[in-house]
Short mmCIF file of C-alpha atoms and ligand atoms in Angstrom, two decimals:
data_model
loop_
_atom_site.label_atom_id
_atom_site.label_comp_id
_atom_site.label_asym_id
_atom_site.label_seq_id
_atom_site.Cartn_x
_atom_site.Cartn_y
_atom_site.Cartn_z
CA UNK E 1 0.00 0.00 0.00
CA UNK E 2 0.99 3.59 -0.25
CA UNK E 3 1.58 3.85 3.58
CA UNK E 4 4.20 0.54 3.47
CA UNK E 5 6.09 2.60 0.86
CA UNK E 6 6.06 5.58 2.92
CA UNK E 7 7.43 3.83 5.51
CA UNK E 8 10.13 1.77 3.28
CA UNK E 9 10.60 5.78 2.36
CA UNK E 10 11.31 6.85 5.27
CA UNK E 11 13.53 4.28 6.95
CA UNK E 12 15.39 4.72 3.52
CA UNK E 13 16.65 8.25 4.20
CA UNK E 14 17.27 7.74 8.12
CA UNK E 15 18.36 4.47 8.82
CA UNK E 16 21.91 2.97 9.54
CA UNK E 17 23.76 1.53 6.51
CA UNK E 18 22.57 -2.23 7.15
CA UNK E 19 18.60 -0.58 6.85
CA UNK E 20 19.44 0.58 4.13
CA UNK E 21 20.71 -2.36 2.22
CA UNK E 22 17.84 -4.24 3.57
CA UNK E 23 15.02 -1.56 2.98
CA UNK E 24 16.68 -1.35 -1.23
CA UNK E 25 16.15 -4.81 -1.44
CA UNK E 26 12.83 -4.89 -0.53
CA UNK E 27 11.68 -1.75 -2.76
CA UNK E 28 13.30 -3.67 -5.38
CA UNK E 29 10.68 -6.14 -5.22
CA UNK E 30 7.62 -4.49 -5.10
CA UNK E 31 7.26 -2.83 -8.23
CA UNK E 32 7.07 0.21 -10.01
CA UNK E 33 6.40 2.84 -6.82
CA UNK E 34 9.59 0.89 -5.05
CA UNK E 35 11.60 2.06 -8.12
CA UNK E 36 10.21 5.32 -7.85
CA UNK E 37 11.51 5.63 -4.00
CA UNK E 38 15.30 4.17 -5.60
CA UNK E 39 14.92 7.16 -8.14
CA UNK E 40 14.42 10.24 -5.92
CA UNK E 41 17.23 8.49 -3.30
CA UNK E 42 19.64 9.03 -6.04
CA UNK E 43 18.25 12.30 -7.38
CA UNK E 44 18.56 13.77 -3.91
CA UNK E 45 21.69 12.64 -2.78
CA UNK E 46 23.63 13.53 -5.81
CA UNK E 47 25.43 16.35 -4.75
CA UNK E 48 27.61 14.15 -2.45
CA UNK E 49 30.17 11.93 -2.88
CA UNK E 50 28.14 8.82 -4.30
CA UNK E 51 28.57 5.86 -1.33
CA UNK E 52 28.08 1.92 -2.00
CA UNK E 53 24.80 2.37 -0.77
CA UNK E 54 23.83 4.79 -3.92
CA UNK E 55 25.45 1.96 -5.84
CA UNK E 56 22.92 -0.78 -4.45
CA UNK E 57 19.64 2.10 -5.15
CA UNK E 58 21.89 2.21 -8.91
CA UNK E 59 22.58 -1.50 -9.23
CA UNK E 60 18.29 -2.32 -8.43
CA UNK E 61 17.26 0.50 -11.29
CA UNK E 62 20.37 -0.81 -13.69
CA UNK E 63 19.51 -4.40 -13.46
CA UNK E 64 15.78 -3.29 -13.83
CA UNK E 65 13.63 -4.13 -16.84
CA UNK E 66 11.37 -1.56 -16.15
CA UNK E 67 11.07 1.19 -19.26
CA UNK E 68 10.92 4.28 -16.63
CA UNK E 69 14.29 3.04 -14.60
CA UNK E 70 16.15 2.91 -17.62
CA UNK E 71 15.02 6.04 -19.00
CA UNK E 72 15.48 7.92 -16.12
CA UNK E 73 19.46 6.20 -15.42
CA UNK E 74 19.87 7.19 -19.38
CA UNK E 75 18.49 11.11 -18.03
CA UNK E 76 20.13 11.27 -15.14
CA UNK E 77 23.48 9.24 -14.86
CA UNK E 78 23.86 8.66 -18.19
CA UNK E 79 28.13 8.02 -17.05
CA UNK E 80 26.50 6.40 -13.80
CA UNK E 81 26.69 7.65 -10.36
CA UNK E 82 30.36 8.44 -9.59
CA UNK E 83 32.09 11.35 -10.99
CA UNK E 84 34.18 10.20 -13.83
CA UNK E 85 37.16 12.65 -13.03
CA UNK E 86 40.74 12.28 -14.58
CA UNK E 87 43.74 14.00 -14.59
CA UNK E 88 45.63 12.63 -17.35
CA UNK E 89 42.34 12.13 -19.86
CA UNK E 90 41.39 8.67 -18.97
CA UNK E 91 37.98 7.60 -20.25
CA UNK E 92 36.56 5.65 -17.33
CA UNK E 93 33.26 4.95 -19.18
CA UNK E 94 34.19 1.25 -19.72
CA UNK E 95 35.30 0.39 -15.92
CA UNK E 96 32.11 2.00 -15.04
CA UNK E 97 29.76 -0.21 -17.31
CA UNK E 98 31.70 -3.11 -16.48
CA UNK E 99 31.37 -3.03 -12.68
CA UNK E 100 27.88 -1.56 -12.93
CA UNK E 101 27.28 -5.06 -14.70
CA UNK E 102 28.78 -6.51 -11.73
CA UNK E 103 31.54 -8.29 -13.88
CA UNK E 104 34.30 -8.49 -11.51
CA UNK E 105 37.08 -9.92 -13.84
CA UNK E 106 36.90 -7.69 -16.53
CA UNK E 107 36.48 -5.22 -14.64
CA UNK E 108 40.03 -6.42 -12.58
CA UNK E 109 41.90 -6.87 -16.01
CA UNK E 110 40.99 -3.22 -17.58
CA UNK E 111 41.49 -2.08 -14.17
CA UNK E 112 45.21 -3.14 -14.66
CA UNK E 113 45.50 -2.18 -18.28
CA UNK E 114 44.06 1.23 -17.17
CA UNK E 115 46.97 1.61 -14.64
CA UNK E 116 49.45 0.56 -17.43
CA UNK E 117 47.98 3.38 -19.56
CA UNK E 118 48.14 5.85 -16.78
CA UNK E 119 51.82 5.01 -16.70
CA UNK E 120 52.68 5.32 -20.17
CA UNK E 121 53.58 3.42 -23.66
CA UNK E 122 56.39 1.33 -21.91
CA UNK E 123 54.15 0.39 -19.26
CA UNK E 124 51.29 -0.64 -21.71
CA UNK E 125 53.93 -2.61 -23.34
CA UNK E 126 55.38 -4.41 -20.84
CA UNK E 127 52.15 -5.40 -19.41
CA UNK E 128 52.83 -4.52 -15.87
CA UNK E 129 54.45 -1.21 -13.15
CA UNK E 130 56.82 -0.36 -11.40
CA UNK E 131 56.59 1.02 -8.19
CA UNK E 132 58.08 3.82 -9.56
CA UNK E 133 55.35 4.47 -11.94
CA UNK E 134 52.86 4.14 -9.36
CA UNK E 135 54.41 6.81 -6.86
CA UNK E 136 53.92 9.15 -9.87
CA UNK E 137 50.24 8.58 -10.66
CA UNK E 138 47.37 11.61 -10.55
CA UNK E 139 45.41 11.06 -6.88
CA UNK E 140 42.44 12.05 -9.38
CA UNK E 141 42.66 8.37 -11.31
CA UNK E 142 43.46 6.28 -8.25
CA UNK E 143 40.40 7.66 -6.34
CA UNK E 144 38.28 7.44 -9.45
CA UNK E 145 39.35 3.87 -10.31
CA UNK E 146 39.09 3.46 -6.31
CA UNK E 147 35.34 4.79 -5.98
CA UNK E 148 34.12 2.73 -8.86
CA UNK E 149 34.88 -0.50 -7.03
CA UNK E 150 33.95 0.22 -3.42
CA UNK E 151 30.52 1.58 -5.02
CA UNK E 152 29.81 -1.62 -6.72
CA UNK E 153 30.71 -4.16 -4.47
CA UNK E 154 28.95 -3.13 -1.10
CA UNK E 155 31.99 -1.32 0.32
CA UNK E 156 34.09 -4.78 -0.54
CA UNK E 157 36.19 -4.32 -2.90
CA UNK E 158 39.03 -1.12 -3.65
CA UNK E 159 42.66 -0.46 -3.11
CA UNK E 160 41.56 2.06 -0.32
CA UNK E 161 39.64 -1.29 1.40
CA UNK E 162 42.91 -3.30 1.05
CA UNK E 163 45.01 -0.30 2.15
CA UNK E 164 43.25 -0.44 5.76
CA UNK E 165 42.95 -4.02 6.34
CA UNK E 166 46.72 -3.94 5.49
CA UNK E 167 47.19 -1.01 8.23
CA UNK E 168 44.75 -2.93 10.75
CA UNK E 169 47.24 -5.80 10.38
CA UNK E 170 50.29 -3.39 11.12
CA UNK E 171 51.20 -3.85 7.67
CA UNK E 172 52.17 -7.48 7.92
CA UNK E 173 51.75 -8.56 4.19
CA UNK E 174 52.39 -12.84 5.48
CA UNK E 175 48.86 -12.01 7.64
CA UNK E 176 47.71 -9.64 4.83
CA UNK E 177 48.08 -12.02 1.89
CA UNK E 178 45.51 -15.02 3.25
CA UNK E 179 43.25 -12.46 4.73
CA UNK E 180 41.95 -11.65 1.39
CA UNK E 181 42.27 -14.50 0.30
CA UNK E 182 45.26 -14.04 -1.98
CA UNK E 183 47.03 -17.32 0.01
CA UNK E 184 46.31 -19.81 1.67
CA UNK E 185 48.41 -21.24 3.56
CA UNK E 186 51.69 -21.81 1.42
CA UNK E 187 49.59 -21.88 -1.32
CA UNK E 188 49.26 -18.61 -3.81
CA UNK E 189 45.56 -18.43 -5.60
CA UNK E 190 45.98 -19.14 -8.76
CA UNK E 191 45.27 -16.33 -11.75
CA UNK E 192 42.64 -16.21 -12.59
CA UNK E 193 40.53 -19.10 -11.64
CA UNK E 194 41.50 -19.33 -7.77
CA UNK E 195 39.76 -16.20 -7.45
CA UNK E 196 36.31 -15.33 -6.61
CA UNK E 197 34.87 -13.07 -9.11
CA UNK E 198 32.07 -12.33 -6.96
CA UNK E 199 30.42 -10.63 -3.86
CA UNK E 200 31.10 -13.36 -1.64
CA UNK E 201 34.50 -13.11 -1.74
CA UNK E 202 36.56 -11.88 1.08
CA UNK E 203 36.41 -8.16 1.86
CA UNK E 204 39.67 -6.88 0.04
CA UNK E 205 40.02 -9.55 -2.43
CA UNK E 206 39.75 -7.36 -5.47
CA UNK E 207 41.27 -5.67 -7.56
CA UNK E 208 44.08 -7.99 -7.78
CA UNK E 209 48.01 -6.76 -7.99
CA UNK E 210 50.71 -9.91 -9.35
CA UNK E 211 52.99 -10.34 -6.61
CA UNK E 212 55.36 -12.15 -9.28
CA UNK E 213 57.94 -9.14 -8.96
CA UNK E 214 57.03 -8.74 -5.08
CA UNK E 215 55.38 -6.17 -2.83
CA UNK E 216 56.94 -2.80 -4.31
CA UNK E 217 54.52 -2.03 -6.47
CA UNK E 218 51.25 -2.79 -3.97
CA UNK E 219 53.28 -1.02 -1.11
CA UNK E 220 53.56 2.06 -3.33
CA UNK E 221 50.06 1.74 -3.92
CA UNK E 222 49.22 2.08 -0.13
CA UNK E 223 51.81 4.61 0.31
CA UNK E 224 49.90 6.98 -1.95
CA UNK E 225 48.84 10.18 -1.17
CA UNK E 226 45.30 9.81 -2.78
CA UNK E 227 44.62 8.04 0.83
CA UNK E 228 44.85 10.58 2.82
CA UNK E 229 43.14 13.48 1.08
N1 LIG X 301 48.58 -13.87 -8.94
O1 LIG X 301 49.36 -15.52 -7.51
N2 LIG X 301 51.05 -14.65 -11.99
C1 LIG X 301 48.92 -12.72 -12.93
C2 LIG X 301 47.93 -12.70 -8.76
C3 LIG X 301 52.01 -14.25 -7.73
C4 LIG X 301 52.09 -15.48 -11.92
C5 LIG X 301 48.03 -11.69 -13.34
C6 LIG X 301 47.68 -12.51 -7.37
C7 LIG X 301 52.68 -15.42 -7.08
C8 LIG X 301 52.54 -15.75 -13.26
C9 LIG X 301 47.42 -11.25 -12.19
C10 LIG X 301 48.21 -13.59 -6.75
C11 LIG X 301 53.00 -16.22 -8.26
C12 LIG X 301 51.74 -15.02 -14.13
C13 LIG X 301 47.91 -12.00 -11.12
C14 LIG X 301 48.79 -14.44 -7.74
C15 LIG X 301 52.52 -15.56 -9.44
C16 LIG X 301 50.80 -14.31 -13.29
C17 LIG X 301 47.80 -11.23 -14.77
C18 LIG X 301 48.25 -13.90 -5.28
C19 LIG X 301 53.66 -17.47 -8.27
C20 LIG X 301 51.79 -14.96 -15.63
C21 LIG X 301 48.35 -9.85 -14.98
C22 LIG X 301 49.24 -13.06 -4.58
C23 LIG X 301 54.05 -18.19 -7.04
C24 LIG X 301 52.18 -13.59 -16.16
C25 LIG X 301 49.84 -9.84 -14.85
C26 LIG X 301 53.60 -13.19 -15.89
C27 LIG X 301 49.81 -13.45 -13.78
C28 LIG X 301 47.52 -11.84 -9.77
C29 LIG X 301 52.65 -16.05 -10.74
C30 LIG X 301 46.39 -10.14 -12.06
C31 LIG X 301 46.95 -11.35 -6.73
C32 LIG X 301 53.84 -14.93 -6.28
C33 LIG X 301 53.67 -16.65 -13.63
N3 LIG X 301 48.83 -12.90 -11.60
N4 LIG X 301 51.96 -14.40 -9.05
O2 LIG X 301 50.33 -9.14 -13.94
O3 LIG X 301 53.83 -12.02 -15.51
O4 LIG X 301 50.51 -10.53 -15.62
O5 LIG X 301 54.52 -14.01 -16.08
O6 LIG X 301 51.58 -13.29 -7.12
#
């Protein structure tokens, strides 16, 4: 009834992050006026910083067959919901779409190639970075590239979300490694089928760096100042 959606409304815009999640869901199951509620969450909160819980209102209208969701994503956030910014003229169109489709693995891989890109031809050649590269790299990209994943993966998955499990585990990378799920044991996971390319993998599992050539290039990562702005 109109009153239950009121309600589902309400608790929308005032509850704690788990009500949220919980109250999205359930508007994402009852219809048309549920989308409607997802549609003006987004329209009013766009001014800020969009949060994973804008990506979960996003990811209900996105995966949506309903005419009126996709017209109004096509309107409104046609380039979806986080701000797209670059400082070196990176297109981020692509890592956006491929995310917002929840595809985890292409998503990782472009990620990587993206980074390459940001470096330069040699790096694009060579297929991976140096740490050097890394130290070098416009805060702009890292916290776009960064945003994009912790939006649409429930606050999971990001280099900023690695970056303070790492810190919580006084930057111990033998503890670091297993805790998300990058080892186990004495065991490396395997590229790319050891890894979960999904939402129930552990917090921090993605996007992946190849420890091949060792830690220099993640520990640069985590060393950046885009962290601490
Ligand atoms: N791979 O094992 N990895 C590759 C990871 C290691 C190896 C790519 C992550 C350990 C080789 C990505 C882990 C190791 C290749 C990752 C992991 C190893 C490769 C593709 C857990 C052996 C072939 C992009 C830490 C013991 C390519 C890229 C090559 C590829 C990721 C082997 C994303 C997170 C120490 C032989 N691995 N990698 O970088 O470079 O090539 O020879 O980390």
């Amino acid at each position: 009834t109109a009153n239950d959606i009121d309600s589902l409304r309400q608790r929308l815009i005032a509850g704690s992050i788990q009500v949220q999640q919980q109250i999205i869901l359930q508007l994402a199951d009852v219809g048309n006026e549920g989308l409607d509620v997802l549609m003006e969450f987004l329209l009013k909160r766009r001014e800020n910083p969009a949060t994973w819980i804008d990506g979960k209102a996003y990811q209900v209208l996105y995966e949506s067959d309903a005419p009126q969701a996709q017209e109004f994503l096509q309107n409104n956030f046609p380039e979806g919901i986080v701000t797209l910014k670059s400082s070196c003229g990176i297109n981020y169109n692509l890592l956006q779409q491929l995310l917002a489709q929840q595809d985890f693995q292409a998503a990782d891989l472009l990620t990587i190639e993206t980074m390459c890109e940001i470096a330069g031809p040699m790096a694009v050649k060579r297929k991976w970075l140096y740490f050097t590269d890394v130290d070098s790299f416009p805060s702009d990209d890292l916290q776009t590239i960064n945003q994009l994943w912790i939006v649409h993966s429930e606050g999971k998955f990001g280099f900023s979300v690695q970056r303070d499990i790492w810190l919580s585990l006084g930057k111990n990378w033998d503890n670091f490694w297993p805790k998300i799920g990058w080892k186990s044991g004495n065991n490396w996971t395997r590229y790319p089928n050891g890894f979960t390319w999904n939402l129930t993998a552990p917090r921090g599992h993605l996007p992946l760096s190849n420890q091949l050539r060792g830690v220099r290039v993640i520990a640069a990562l985590f060393a950046h100042p885009a962290w601490s702005k």
